[in-house]
mmCIF file of N, CA and C in Angstrom:
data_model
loop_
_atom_site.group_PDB
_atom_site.id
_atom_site.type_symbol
_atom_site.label_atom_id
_atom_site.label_comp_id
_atom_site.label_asym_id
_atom_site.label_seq_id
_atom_site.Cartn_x
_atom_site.Cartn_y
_atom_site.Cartn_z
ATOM 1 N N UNK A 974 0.821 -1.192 0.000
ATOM 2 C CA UNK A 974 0.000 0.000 0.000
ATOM 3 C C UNK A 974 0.863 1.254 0.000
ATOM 4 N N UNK A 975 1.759 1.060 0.944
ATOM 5 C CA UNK A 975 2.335 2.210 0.739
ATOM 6 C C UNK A 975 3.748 2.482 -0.468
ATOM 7 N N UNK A 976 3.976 1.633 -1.019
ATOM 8 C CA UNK A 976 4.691 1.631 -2.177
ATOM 9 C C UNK A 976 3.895 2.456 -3.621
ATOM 10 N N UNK A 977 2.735 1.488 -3.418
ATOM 11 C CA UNK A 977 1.453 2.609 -4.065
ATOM 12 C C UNK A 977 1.384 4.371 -3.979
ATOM 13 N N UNK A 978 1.543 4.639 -2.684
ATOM 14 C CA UNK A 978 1.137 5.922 -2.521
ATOM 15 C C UNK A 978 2.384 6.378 -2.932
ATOM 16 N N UNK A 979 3.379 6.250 -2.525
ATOM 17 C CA UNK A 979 4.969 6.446 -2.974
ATOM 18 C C UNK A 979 5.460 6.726 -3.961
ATOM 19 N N UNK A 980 4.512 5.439 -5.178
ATOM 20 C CA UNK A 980 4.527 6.289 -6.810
ATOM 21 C C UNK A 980 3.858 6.736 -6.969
ATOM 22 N N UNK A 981 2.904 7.409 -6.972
ATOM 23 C CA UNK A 981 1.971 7.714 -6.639
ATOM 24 C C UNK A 981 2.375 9.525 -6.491
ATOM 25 N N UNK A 982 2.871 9.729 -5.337
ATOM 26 C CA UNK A 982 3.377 11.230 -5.138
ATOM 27 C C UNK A 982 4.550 11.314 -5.838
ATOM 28 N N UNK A 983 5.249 10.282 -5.993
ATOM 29 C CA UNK A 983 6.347 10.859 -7.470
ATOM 30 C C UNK A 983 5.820 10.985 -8.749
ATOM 31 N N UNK A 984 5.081 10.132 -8.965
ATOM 32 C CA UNK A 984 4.533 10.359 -10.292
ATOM 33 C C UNK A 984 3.864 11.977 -10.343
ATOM 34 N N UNK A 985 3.059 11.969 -9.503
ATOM 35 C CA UNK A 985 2.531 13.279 -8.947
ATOM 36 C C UNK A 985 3.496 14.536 -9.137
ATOM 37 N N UNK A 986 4.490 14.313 -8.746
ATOM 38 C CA UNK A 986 5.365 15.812 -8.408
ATOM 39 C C UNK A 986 6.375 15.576 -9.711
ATOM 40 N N UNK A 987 6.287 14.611 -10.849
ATOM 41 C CA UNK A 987 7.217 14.327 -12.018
ATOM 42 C C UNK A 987 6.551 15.954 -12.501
ATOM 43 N N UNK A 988 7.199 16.252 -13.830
ATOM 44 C CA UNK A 988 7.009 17.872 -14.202
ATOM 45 C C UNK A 988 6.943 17.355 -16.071
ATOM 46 N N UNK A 989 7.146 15.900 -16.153
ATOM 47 C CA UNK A 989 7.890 15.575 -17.716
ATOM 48 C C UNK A 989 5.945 15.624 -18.529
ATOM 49 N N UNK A 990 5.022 15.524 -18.140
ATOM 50 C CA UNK A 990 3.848 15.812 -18.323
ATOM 51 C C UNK A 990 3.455 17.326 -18.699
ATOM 52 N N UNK A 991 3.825 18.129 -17.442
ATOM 53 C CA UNK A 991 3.663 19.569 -17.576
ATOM 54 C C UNK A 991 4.607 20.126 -18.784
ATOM 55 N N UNK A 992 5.631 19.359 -18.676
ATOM 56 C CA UNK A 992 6.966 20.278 -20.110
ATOM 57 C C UNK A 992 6.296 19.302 -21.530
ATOM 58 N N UNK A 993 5.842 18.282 -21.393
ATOM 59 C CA UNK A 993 5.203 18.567 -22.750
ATOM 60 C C UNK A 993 3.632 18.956 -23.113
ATOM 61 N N UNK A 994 3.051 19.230 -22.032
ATOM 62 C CA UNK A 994 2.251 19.906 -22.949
ATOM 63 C C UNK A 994 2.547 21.806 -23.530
ATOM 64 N N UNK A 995 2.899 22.040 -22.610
ATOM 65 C CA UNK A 995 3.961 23.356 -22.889
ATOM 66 C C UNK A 995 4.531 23.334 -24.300
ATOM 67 N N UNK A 996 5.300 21.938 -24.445
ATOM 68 C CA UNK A 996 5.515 21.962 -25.571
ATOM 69 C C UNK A 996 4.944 22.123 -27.255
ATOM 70 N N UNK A 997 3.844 21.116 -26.532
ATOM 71 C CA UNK A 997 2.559 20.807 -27.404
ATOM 72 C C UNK A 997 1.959 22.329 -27.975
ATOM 73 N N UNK A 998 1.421 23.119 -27.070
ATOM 74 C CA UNK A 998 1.147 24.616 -26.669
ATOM 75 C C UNK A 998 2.167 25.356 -28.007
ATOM 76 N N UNK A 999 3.491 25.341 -27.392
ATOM 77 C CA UNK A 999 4.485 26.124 -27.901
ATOM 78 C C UNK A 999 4.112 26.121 -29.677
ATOM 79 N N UNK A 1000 4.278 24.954 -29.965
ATOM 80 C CA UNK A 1000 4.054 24.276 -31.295
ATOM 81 C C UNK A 1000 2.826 24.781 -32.003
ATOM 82 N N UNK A 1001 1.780 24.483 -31.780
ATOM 83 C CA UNK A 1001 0.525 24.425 -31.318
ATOM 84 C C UNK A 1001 0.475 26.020 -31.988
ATOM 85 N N UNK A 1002 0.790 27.188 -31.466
ATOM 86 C CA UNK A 1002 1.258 28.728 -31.494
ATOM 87 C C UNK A 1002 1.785 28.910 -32.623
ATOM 88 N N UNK A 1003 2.732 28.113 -32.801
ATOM 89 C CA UNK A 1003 3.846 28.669 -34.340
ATOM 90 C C UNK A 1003 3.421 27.784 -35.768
ATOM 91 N N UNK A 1004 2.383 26.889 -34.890
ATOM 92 C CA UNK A 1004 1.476 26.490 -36.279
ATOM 93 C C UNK A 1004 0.897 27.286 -36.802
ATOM 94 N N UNK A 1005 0.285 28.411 -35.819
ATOM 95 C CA UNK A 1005 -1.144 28.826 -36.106
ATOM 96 C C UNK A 1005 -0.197 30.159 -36.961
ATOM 97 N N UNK A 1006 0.768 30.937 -36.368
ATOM 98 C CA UNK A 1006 1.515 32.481 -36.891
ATOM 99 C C UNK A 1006 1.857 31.462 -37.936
ATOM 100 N N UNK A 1007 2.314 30.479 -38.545
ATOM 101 C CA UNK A 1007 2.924 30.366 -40.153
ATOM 102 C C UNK A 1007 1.825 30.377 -40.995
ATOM 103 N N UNK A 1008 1.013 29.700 -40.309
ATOM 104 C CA UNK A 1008 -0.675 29.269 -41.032
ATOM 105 C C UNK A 1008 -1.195 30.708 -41.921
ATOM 106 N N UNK A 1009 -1.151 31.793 -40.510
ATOM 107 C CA UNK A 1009 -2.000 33.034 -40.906
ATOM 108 C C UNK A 1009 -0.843 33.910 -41.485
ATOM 109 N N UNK A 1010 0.717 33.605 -41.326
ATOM 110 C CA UNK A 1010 1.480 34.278 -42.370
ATOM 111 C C UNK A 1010 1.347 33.867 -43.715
ATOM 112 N N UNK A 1011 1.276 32.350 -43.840
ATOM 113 C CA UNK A 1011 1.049 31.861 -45.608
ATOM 114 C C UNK A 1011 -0.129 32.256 -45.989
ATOM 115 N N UNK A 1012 -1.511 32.483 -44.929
ATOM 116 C CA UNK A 1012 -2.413 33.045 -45.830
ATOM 117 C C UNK A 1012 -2.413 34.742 -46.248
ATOM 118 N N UNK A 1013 -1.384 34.745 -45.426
ATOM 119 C CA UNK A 1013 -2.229 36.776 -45.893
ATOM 120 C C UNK A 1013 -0.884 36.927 -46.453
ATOM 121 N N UNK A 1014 0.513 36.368 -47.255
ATOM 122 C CA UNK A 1014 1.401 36.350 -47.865
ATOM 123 C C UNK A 1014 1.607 35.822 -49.393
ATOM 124 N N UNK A 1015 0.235 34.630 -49.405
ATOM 125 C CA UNK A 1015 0.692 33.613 -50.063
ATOM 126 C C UNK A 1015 0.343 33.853 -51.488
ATOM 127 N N UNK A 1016 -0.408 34.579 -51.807
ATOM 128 C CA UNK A 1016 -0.449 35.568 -53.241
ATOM 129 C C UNK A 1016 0.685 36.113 -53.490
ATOM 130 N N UNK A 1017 1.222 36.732 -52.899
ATOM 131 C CA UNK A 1017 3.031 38.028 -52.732
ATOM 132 C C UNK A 1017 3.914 36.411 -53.330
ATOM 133 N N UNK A 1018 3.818 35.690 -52.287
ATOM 134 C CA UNK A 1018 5.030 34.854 -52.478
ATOM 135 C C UNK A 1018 4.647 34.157 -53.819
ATOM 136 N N UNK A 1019 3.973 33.562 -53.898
ATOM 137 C CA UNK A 1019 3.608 32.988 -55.213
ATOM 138 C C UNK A 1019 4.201 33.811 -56.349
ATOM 139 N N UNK A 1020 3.192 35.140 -56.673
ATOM 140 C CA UNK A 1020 3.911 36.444 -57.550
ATOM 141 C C UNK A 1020 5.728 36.561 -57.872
ATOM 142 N N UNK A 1021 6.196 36.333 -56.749
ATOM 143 C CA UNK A 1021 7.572 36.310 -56.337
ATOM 144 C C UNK A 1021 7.859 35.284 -57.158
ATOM 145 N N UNK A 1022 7.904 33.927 -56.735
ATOM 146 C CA UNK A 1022 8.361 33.015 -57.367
ATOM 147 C C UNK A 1022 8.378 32.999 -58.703
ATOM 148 N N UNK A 1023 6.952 33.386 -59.444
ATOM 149 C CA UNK A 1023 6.429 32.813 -60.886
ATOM 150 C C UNK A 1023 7.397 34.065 -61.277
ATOM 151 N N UNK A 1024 7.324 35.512 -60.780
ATOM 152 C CA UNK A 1024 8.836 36.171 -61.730
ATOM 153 C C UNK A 1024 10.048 35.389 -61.164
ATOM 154 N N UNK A 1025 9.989 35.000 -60.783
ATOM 155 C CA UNK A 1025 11.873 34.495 -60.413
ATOM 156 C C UNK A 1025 12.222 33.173 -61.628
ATOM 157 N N UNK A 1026 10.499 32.152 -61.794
ATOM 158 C CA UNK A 1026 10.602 31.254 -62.911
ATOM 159 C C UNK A 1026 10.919 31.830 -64.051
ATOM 160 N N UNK A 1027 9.719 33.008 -64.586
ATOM 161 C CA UNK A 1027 9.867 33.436 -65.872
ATOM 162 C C UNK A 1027 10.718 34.129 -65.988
ATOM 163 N N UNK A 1028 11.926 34.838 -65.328
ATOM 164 C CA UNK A 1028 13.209 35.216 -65.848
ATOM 165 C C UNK A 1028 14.593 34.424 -65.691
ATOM 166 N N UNK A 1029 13.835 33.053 -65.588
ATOM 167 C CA UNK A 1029 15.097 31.756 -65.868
ATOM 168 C C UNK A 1029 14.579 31.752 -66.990
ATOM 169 N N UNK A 1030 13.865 31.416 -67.462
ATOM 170 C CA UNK A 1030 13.458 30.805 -68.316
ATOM 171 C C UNK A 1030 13.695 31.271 -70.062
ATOM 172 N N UNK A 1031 14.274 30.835 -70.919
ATOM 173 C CA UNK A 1031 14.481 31.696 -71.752
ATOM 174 C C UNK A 1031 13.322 31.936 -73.021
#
């Protein structure tokens, strides 16, 4: 029983749960800023590219 409770409050006071969802979170965040940078960019960049093709191109 009391080996139980023992892991029990370690498992409890472990932190490797709390640092990944943080992580998860973190991620989670820089999905969303690339997401809403490729949409309100992604005409510009496109534009960009197709001149960068058509002046290889002979």
């Amino acid at each position: 029983m009391f080996d139980y409770l023992k892991t029990w409050w370690i498992a409890r006071k472990s932190e490797k749960g709390q640092d990944l969802a943080e992580y998860a979170l973190l991620i989670a965040l820089i999905a969303l800023i690339v997401i809403g940078a490729v949409t309100l960019l992604g005409q510009e960049i496109s534009t960009v590219f197709s001149n960068i093709a058509n002046s290889l191109t002979p």
